CSV table of C-alpha atoms in Angstrom, one decimal:
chain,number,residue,atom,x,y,z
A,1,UNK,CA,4.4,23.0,-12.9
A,2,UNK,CA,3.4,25.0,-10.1
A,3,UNK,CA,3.8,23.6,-6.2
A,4,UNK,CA,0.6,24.3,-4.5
A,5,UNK,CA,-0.1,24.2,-0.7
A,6,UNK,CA,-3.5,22.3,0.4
A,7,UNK,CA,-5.5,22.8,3.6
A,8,UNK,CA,-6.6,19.6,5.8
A,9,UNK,CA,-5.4,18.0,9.1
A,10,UNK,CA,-2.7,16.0,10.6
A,11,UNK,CA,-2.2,12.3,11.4
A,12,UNK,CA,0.7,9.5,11.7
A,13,UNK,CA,1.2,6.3,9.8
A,14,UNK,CA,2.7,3.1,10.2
A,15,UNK,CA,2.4,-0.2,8.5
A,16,UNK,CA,2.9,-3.7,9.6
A,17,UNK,CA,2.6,-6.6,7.1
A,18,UNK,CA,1.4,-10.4,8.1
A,19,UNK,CA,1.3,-13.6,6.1
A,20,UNK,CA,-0.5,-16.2,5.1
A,21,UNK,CA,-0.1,-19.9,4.0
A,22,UNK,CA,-2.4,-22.7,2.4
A,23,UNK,CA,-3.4,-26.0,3.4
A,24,UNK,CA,-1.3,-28.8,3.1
A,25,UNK,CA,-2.4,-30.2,-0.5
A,26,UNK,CA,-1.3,-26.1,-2.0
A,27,UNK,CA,2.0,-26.4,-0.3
A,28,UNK,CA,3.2,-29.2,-1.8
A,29,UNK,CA,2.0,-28.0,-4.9
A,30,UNK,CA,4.1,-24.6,-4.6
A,31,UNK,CA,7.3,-26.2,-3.5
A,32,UNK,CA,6.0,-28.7,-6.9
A,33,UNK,CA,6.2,-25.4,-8.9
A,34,UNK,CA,8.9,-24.3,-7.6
A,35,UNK,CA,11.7,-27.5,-8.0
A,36,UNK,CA,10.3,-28.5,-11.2
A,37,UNK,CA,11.5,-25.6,-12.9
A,38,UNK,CA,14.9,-25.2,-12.3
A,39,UNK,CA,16.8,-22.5,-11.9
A,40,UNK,CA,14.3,-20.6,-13.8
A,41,UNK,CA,11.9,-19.4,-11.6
A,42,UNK,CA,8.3,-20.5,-12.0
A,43,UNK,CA,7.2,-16.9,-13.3
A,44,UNK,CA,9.7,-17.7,-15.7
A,45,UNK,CA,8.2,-21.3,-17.2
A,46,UNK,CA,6.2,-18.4,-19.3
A,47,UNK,CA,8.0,-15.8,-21.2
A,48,UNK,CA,4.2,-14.1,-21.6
A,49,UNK,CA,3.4,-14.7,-18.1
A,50,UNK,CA,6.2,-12.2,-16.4
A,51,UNK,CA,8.3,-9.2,-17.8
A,52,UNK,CA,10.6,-6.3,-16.0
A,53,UNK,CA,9.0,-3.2,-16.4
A,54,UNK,CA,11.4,-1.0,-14.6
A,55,UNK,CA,14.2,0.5,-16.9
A,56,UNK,CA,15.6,3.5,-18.8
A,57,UNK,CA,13.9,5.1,-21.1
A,58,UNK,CA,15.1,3.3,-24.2
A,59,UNK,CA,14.3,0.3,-22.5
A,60,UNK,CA,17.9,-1.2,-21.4
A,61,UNK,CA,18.2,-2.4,-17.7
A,62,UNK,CA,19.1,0.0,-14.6
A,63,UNK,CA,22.2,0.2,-12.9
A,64,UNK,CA,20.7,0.4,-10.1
A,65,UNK,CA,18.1,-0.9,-7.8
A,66,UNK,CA,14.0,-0.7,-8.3
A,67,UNK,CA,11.1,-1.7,-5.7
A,68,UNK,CA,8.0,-0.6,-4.1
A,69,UNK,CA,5.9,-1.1,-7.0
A,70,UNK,CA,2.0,0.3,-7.6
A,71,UNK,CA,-0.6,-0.7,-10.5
A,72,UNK,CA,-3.8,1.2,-11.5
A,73,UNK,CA,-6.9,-0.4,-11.1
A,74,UNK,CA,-6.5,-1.5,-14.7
A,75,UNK,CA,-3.3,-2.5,-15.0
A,76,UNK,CA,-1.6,0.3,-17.7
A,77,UNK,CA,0.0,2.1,-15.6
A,78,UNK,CA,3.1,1.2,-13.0
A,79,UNK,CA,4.9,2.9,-10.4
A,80,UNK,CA,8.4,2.8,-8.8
A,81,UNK,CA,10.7,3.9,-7.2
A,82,UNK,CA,14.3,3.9,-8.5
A,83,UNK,CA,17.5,4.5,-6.3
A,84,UNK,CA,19.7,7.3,-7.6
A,85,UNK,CA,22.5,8.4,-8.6
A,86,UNK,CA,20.8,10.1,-11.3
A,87,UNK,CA,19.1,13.0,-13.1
A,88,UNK,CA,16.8,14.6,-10.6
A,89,UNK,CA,18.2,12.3,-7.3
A,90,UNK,CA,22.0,13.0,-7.6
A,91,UNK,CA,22.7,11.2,-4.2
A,92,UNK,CA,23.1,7.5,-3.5
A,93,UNK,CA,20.6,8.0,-0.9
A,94,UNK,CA,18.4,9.8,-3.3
A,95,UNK,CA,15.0,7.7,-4.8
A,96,UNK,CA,13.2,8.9,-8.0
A,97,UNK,CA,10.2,8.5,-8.8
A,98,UNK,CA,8.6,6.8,-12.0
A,99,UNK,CA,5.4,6.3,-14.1
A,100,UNK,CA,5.1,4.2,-17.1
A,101,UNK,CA,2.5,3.4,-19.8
A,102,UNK,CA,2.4,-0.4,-19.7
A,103,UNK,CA,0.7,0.0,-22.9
A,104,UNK,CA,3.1,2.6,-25.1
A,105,UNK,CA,6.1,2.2,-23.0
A,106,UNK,CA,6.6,5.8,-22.4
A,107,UNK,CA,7.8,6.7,-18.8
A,108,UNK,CA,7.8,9.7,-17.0
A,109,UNK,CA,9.9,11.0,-14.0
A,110,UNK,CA,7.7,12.5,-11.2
A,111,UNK,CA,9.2,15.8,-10.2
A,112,UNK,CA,10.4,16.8,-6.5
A,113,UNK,CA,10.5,13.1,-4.7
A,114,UNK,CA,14.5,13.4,-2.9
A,115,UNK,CA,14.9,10.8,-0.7
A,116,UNK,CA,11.3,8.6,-1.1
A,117,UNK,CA,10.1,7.9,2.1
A,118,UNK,CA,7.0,5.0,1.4
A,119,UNK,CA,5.8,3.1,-1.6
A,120,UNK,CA,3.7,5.3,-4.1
A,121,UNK,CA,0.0,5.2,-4.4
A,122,UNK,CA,-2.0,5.5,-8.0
A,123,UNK,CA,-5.3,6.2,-8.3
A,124,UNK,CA,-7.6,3.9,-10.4
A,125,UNK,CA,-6.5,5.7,-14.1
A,126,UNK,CA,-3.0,6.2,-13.2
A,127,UNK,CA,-3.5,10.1,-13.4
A,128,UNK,CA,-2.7,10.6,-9.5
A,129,UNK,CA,0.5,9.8,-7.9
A,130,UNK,CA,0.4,10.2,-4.5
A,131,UNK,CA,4.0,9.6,-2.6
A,132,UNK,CA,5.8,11.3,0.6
A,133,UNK,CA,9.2,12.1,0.9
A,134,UNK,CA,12.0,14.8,2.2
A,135,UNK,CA,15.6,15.2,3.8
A,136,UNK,CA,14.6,14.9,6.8
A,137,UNK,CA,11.0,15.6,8.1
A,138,UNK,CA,8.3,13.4,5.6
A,139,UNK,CA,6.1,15.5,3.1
A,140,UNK,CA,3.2,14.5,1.7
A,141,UNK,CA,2.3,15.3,-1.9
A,142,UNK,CA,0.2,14.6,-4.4
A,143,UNK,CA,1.6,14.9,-8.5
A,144,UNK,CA,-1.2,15.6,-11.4
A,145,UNK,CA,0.3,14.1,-14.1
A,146,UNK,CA,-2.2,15.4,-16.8
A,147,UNK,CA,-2.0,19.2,-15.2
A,148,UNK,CA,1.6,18.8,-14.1
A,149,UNK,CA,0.8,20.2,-10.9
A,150,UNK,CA,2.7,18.9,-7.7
A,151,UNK,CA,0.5,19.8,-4.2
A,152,UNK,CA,2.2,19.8,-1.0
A,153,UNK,CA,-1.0,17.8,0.9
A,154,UNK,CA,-1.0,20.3,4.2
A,155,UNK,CA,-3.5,21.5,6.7
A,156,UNK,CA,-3.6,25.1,6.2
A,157,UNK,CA,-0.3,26.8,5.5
A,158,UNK,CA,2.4,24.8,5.5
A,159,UNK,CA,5.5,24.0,7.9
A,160,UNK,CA,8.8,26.3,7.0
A,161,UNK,CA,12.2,24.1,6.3
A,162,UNK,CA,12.7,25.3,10.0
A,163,UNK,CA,10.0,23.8,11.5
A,164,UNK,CA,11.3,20.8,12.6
A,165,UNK,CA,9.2,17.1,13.7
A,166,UNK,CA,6.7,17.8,11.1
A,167,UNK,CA,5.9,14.5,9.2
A,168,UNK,CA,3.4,13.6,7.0
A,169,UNK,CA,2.6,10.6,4.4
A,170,UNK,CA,-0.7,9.8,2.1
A,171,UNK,CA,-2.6,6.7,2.5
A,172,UNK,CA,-4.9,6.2,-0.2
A,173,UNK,CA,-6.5,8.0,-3.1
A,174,UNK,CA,-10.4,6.9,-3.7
A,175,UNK,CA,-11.4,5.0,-6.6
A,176,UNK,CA,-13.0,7.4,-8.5
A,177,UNK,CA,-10.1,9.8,-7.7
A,178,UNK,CA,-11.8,12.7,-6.1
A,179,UNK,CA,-10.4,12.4,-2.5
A,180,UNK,CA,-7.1,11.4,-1.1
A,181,UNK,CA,-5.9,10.4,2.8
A,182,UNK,CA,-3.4,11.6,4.0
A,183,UNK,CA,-1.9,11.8,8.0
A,184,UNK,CA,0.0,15.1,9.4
A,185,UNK,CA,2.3,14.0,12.9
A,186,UNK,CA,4.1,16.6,15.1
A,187,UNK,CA,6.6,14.9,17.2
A,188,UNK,CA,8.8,17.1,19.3
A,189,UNK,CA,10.9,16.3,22.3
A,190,UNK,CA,9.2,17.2,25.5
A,191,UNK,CA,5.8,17.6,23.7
A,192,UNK,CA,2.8,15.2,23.2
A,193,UNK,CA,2.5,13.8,19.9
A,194,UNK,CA,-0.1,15.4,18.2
A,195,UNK,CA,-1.5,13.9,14.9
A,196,UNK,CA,-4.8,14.1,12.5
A,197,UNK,CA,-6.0,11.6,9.9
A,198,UNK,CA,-7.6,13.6,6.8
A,199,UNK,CA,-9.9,13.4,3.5
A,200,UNK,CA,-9.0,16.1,0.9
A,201,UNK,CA,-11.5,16.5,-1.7
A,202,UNK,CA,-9.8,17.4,-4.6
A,203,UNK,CA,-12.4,19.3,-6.4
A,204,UNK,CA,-13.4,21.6,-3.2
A,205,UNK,CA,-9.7,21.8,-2.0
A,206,UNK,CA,-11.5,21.2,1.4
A,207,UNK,CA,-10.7,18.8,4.1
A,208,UNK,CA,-12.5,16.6,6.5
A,209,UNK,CA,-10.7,15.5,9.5
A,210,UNK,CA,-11.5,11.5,9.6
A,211,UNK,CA,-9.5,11.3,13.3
A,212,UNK,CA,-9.1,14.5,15.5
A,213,UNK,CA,-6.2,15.5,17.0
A,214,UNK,CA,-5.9,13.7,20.7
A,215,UNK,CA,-7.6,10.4,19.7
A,216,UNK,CA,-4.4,8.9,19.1
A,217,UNK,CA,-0.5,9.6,18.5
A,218,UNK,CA,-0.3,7.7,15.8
A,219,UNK,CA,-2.3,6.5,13.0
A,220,UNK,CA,-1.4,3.3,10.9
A,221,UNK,CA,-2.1,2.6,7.1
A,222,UNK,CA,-5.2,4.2,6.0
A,223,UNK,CA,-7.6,2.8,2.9
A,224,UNK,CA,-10.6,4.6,1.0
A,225,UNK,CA,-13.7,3.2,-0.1
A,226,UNK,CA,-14.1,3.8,-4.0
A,227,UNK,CA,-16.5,7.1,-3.2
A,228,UNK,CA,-14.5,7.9,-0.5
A,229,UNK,CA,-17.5,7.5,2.2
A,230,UNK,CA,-15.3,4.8,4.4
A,231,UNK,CA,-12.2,5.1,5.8
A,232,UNK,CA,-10.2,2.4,7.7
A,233,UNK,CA,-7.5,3.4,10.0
A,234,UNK,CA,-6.0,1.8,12.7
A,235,UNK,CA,-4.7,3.8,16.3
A,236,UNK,CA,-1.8,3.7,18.3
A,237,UNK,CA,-1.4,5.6,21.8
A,238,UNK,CA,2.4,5.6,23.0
A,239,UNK,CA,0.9,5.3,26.4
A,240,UNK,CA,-1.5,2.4,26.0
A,241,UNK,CA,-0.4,0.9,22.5
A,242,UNK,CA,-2.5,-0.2,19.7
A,243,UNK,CA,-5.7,0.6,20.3
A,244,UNK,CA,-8.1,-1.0,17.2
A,245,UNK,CA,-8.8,-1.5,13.4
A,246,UNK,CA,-11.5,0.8,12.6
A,247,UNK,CA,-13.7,1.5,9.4
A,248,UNK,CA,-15.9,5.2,9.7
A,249,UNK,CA,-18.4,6.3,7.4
A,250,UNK,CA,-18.3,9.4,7.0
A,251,UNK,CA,-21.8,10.3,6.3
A,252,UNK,CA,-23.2,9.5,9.2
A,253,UNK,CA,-20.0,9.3,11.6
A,254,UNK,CA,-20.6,5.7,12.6
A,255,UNK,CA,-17.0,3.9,13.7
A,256,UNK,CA,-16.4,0.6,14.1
A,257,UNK,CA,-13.9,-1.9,14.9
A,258,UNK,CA,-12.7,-4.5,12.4
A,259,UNK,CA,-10.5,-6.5,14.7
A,260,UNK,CA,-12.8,-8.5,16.7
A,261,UNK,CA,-14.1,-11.8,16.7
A,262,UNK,CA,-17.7,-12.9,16.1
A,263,UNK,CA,-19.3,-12.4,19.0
A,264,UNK,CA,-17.4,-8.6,19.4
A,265,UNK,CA,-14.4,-9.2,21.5
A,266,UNK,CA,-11.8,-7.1,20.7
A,267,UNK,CA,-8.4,-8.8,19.3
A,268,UNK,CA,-6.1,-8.8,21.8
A,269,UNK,CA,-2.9,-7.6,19.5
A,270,UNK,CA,-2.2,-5.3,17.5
A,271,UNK,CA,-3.3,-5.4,13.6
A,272,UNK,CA,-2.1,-3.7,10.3
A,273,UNK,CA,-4.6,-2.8,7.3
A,274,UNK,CA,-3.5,-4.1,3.8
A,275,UNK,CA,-6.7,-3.4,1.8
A,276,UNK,CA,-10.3,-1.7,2.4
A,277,UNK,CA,-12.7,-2.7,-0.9
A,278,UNK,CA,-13.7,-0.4,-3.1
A,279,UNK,CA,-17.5,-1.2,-1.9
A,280,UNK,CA,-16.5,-0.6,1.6
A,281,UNK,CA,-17.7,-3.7,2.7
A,282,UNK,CA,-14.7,-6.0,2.8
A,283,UNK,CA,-11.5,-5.0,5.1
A,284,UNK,CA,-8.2,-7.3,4.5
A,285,UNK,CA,-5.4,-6.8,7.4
A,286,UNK,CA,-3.0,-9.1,9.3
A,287,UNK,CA,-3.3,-9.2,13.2
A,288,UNK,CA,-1.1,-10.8,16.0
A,289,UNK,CA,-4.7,-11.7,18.4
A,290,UNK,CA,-5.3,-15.2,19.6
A,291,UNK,CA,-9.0,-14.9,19.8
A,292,UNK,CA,-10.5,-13.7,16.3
A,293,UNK,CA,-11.1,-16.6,15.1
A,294,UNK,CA,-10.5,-20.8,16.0
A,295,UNK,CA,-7.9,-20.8,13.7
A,296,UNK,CA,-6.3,-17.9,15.3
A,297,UNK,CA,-2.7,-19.0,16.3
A,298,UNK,CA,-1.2,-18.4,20.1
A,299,UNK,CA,2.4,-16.9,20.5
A,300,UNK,CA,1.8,-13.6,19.4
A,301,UNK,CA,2.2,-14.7,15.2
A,302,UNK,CA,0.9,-12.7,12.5
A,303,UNK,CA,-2.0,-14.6,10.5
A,304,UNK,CA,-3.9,-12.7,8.0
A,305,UNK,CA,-8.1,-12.3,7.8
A,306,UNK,CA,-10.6,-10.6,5.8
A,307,UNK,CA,-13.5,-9.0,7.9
A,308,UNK,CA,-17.2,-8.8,5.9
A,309,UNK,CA,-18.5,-5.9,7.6
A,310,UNK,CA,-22.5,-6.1,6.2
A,311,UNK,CA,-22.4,-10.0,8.0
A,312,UNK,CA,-20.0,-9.7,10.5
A,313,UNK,CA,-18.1,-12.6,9.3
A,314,UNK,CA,-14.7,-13.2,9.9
A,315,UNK,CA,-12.4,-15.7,8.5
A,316,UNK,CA,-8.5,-16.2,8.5
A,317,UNK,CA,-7.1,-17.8,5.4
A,318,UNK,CA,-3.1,-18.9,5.1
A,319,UNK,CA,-0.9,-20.3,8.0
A,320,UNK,CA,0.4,-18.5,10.9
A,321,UNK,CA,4.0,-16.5,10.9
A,322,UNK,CA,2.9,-15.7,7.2
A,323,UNK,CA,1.9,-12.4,5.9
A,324,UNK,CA,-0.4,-11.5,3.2
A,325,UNK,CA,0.7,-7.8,1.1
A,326,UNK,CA,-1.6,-6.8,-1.1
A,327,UNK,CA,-5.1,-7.2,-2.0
A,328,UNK,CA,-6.8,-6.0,-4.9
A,329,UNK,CA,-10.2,-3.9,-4.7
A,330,UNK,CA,-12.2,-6.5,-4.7
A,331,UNK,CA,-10.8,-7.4,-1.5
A,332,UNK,CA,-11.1,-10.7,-3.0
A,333,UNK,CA,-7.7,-11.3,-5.1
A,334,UNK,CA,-4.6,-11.2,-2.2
A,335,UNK,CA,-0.7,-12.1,-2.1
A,336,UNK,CA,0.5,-14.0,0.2
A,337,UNK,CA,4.5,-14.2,1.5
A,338,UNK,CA,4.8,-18.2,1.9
A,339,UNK,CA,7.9,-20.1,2.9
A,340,UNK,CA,8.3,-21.0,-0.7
A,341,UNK,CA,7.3,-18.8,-2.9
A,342,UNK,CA,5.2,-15.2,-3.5
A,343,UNK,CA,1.0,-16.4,-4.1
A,344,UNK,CA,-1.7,-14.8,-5.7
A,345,UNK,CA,-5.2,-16.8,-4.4
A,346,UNK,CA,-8.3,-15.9,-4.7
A,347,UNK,CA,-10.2,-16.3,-1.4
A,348,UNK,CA,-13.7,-16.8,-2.8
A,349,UNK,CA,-12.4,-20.3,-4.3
A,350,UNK,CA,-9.3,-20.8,-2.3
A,351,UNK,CA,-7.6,-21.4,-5.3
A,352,UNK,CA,-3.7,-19.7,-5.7
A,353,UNK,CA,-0.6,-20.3,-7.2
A,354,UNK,CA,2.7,-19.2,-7.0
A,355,UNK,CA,3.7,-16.2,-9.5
A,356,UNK,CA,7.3,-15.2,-7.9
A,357,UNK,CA,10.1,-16.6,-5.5
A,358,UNK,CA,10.0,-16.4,-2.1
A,359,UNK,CA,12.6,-13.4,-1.9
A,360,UNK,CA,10.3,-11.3,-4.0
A,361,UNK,CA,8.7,-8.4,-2.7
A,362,UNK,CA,4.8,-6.9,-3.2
A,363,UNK,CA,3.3,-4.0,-1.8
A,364,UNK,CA,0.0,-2.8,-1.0
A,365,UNK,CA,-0.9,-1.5,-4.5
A,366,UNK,CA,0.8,-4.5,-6.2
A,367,UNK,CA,-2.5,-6.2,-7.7
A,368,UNK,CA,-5.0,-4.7,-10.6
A,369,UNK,CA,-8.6,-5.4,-10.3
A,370,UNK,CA,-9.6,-8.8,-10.3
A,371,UNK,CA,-6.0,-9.9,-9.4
A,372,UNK,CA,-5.1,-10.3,-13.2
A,373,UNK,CA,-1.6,-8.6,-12.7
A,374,UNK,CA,1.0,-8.4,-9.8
A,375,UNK,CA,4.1,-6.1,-9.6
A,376,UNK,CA,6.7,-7.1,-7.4
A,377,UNK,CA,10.0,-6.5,-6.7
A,378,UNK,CA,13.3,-9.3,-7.0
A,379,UNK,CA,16.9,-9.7,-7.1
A,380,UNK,CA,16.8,-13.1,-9.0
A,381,UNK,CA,18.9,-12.8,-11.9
A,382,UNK,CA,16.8,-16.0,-13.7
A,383,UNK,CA,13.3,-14.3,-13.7
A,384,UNK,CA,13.9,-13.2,-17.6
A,385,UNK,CA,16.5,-13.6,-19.9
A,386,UNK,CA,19.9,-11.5,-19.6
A,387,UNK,CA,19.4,-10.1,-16.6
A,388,UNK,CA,22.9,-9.0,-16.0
A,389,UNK,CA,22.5,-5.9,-13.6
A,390,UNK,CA,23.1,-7.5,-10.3
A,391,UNK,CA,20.1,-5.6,-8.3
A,392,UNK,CA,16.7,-5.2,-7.4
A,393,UNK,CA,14.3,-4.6,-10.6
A,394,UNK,CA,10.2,-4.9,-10.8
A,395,UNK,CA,8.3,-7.1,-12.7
A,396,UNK,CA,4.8,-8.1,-13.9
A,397,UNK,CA,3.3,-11.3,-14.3
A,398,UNK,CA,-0.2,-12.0,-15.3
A,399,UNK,CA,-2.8,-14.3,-13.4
């Protein structure tokens, strides 16, 4: 498998989480769910329901500990990060990287990941892994694994092992799987942070830079529409702060800001991106402003909202101090971190309930389309039966 070098643009990344609770009537029906089953766990009150679906190849539990968890769009495919030692990360420190075939069981190891530095990113059929990692300075690549290629994702020829404050990490992979996001940072002492947000297109090899060197130092999260004409990106300037949520179309080179209330007024706190929709229409993030909405709470607390960009609308849904984690691309289907428990509610009929305790953990590519499955992470030893390894494993439950 040969390592090829790409040729985009730079750009940082960060990534914030928020949360989000239910009205008073779901509450008590979580904390219901939760004490009527004992010990067990309420994923658990269904053997069918939730399964761990990290572990060695011939099936038996790890030694050590799994997290960050991703789905395809479709729900086959799963991927994870798993915490060495072991073949290909010899160090403690060391994370590897792994794929498996929900539906065959087969699992593959993804070549060249050292110490993983972020959650990984699948596209839609699972073909794509995207992930960033290194000892030291952050690398963005991108693994084929039909091809077997592994692409360092680069603007133009890549930094030596020598070139030090270098970092890069992907965002997103479209959809449809032709173009990937990625940000390239260079940090060094006594110099100006200089950063670029970038579209490769995977069948050109060519890049489009989405935000320009000099707009910002950094740039948090990043999501693709499912044709990869909208990007959402949100900008931080180490001398003014954050600056703005912000969708671009890329066809016509229209911007706009997510994080404002009705009328246009800009939030007045910072926000994090969790989930752009596949449409483009739809943006998902969690905000510390007290003006989006009424229900926007004061004493600079997270609170989670989705934003309809064709109407303007914008609405928060949970409680404040909560987060919400992942969204599916629907932008419809979101988890929630509540006090009591993790939640999977669909905003469209308010509906949730809880699919995992409160401890457990869910990243941004946790939920399939349609919010039929959710990966998460969890040290509870009572989520399936003889679960003896004492660490963090990932499981699936269906909606």
């Amino acid at each position: 498998m040969g390592e090829k070098h790409g040729s985009a643009r730079p750009s940082g990344s960060l990534l914030r989480r928020t949360a989000a609770t239910v009205t008073a009537t779901a509450a008590l029906a979580v904390a219901a769910l939760l004490t009527a089953i004992p010990a067990a766990s309420a994923a658990a009150a269904d053997q069918d329901a939730v399964r761990r679906v990290s572990g060695e190849a011939d099936g038996t539990q790890l030694a050590t500990a799994s997290r960050g968890a991703s789905l395809s769009a479709d729900g086959r495919y799963v991927a994870y990060g798993v915490k060495g030692p072991r073949d290909g990360c010899p160090l403690s420190v060391s994370t590897c990287l792994f794929v498996k075939d929900l539906r065959t069981g087969r699992q593959t190891q993804v070549p060249g990941t050292k110490r993983l530095a972020g959650n990984p990113v699948l596209s839609a059929d699972g073909r794509l892994v995207a992930f960033f990692t290194g000892d030291g300075d952050v690398r963005p690549y991108l693994y084929d694994r039909t091809t077997g290629d592994l692409t360092l994702l680069w603007p133009g020829p890549p930094p030596s092992p020598f070139d030090f404050g270098y970092d890069g990490v992907v965002n997103a992979i479209s959809a449809d799987g032709r173009q990937v996001l990625y940000t390239v940072t260079y940090s060094h002492p006594g110099e100006p942070t200089r950063t670029r947000l970038l579209e490769r297109d995977l069948a050109t090899g060519t890049d489009t830079v989405v935000v320009p060197e000099g707009t910002a130092d950094f740039v948090s999260g990043g999501g693709l529409s499912a044709d990869g004409r909208y990007v959402a990106y949100g900008l931080v300037r180490e001398s003014a702060g954050y600056q703005g949520l912000f969708v671009k179309d890329l066809r016509t080179g229209a911007v706009r800001r997510v994080d404002t209330a009705r009328d246009g007024t800009p939030g007045d706190a910072d926000s994090s991106l969790v989930r752009l929709s596949d449409d483009g229409r739809r943006v998902v993030f969690n905000s510390r402003s007290a003006n989006l909405t009424p229900e926007s709470p004061a004493g600079d607390q997270w609170h989670p909202y989705v934003r309809d960009l064709r109407t303007g609308r914008i609405e928060a849904f949970g409680s404040a101090g909560r987060t919400v984690s992942a969204a599916d691309g629907t932008a419809r289907h979101v988890v929630l971190q509540e006090p009591d428990a993790l939640v999977l509610r669909d905003l469209r009929t308010g509906r949730q309930r809880a699919i995992a305790p409160q401890t457990a953990e869910a990243t941004l590519g946790a939920v399939t389309r349609h919010g039929r499955e959710v990966v998460f992470a969890s040290s509870e030893l009572d989520l399936v039966p003889d679960d003896t390894n004492g660490v963090s494993d990932v499981f699936l439950v269906h909606s």
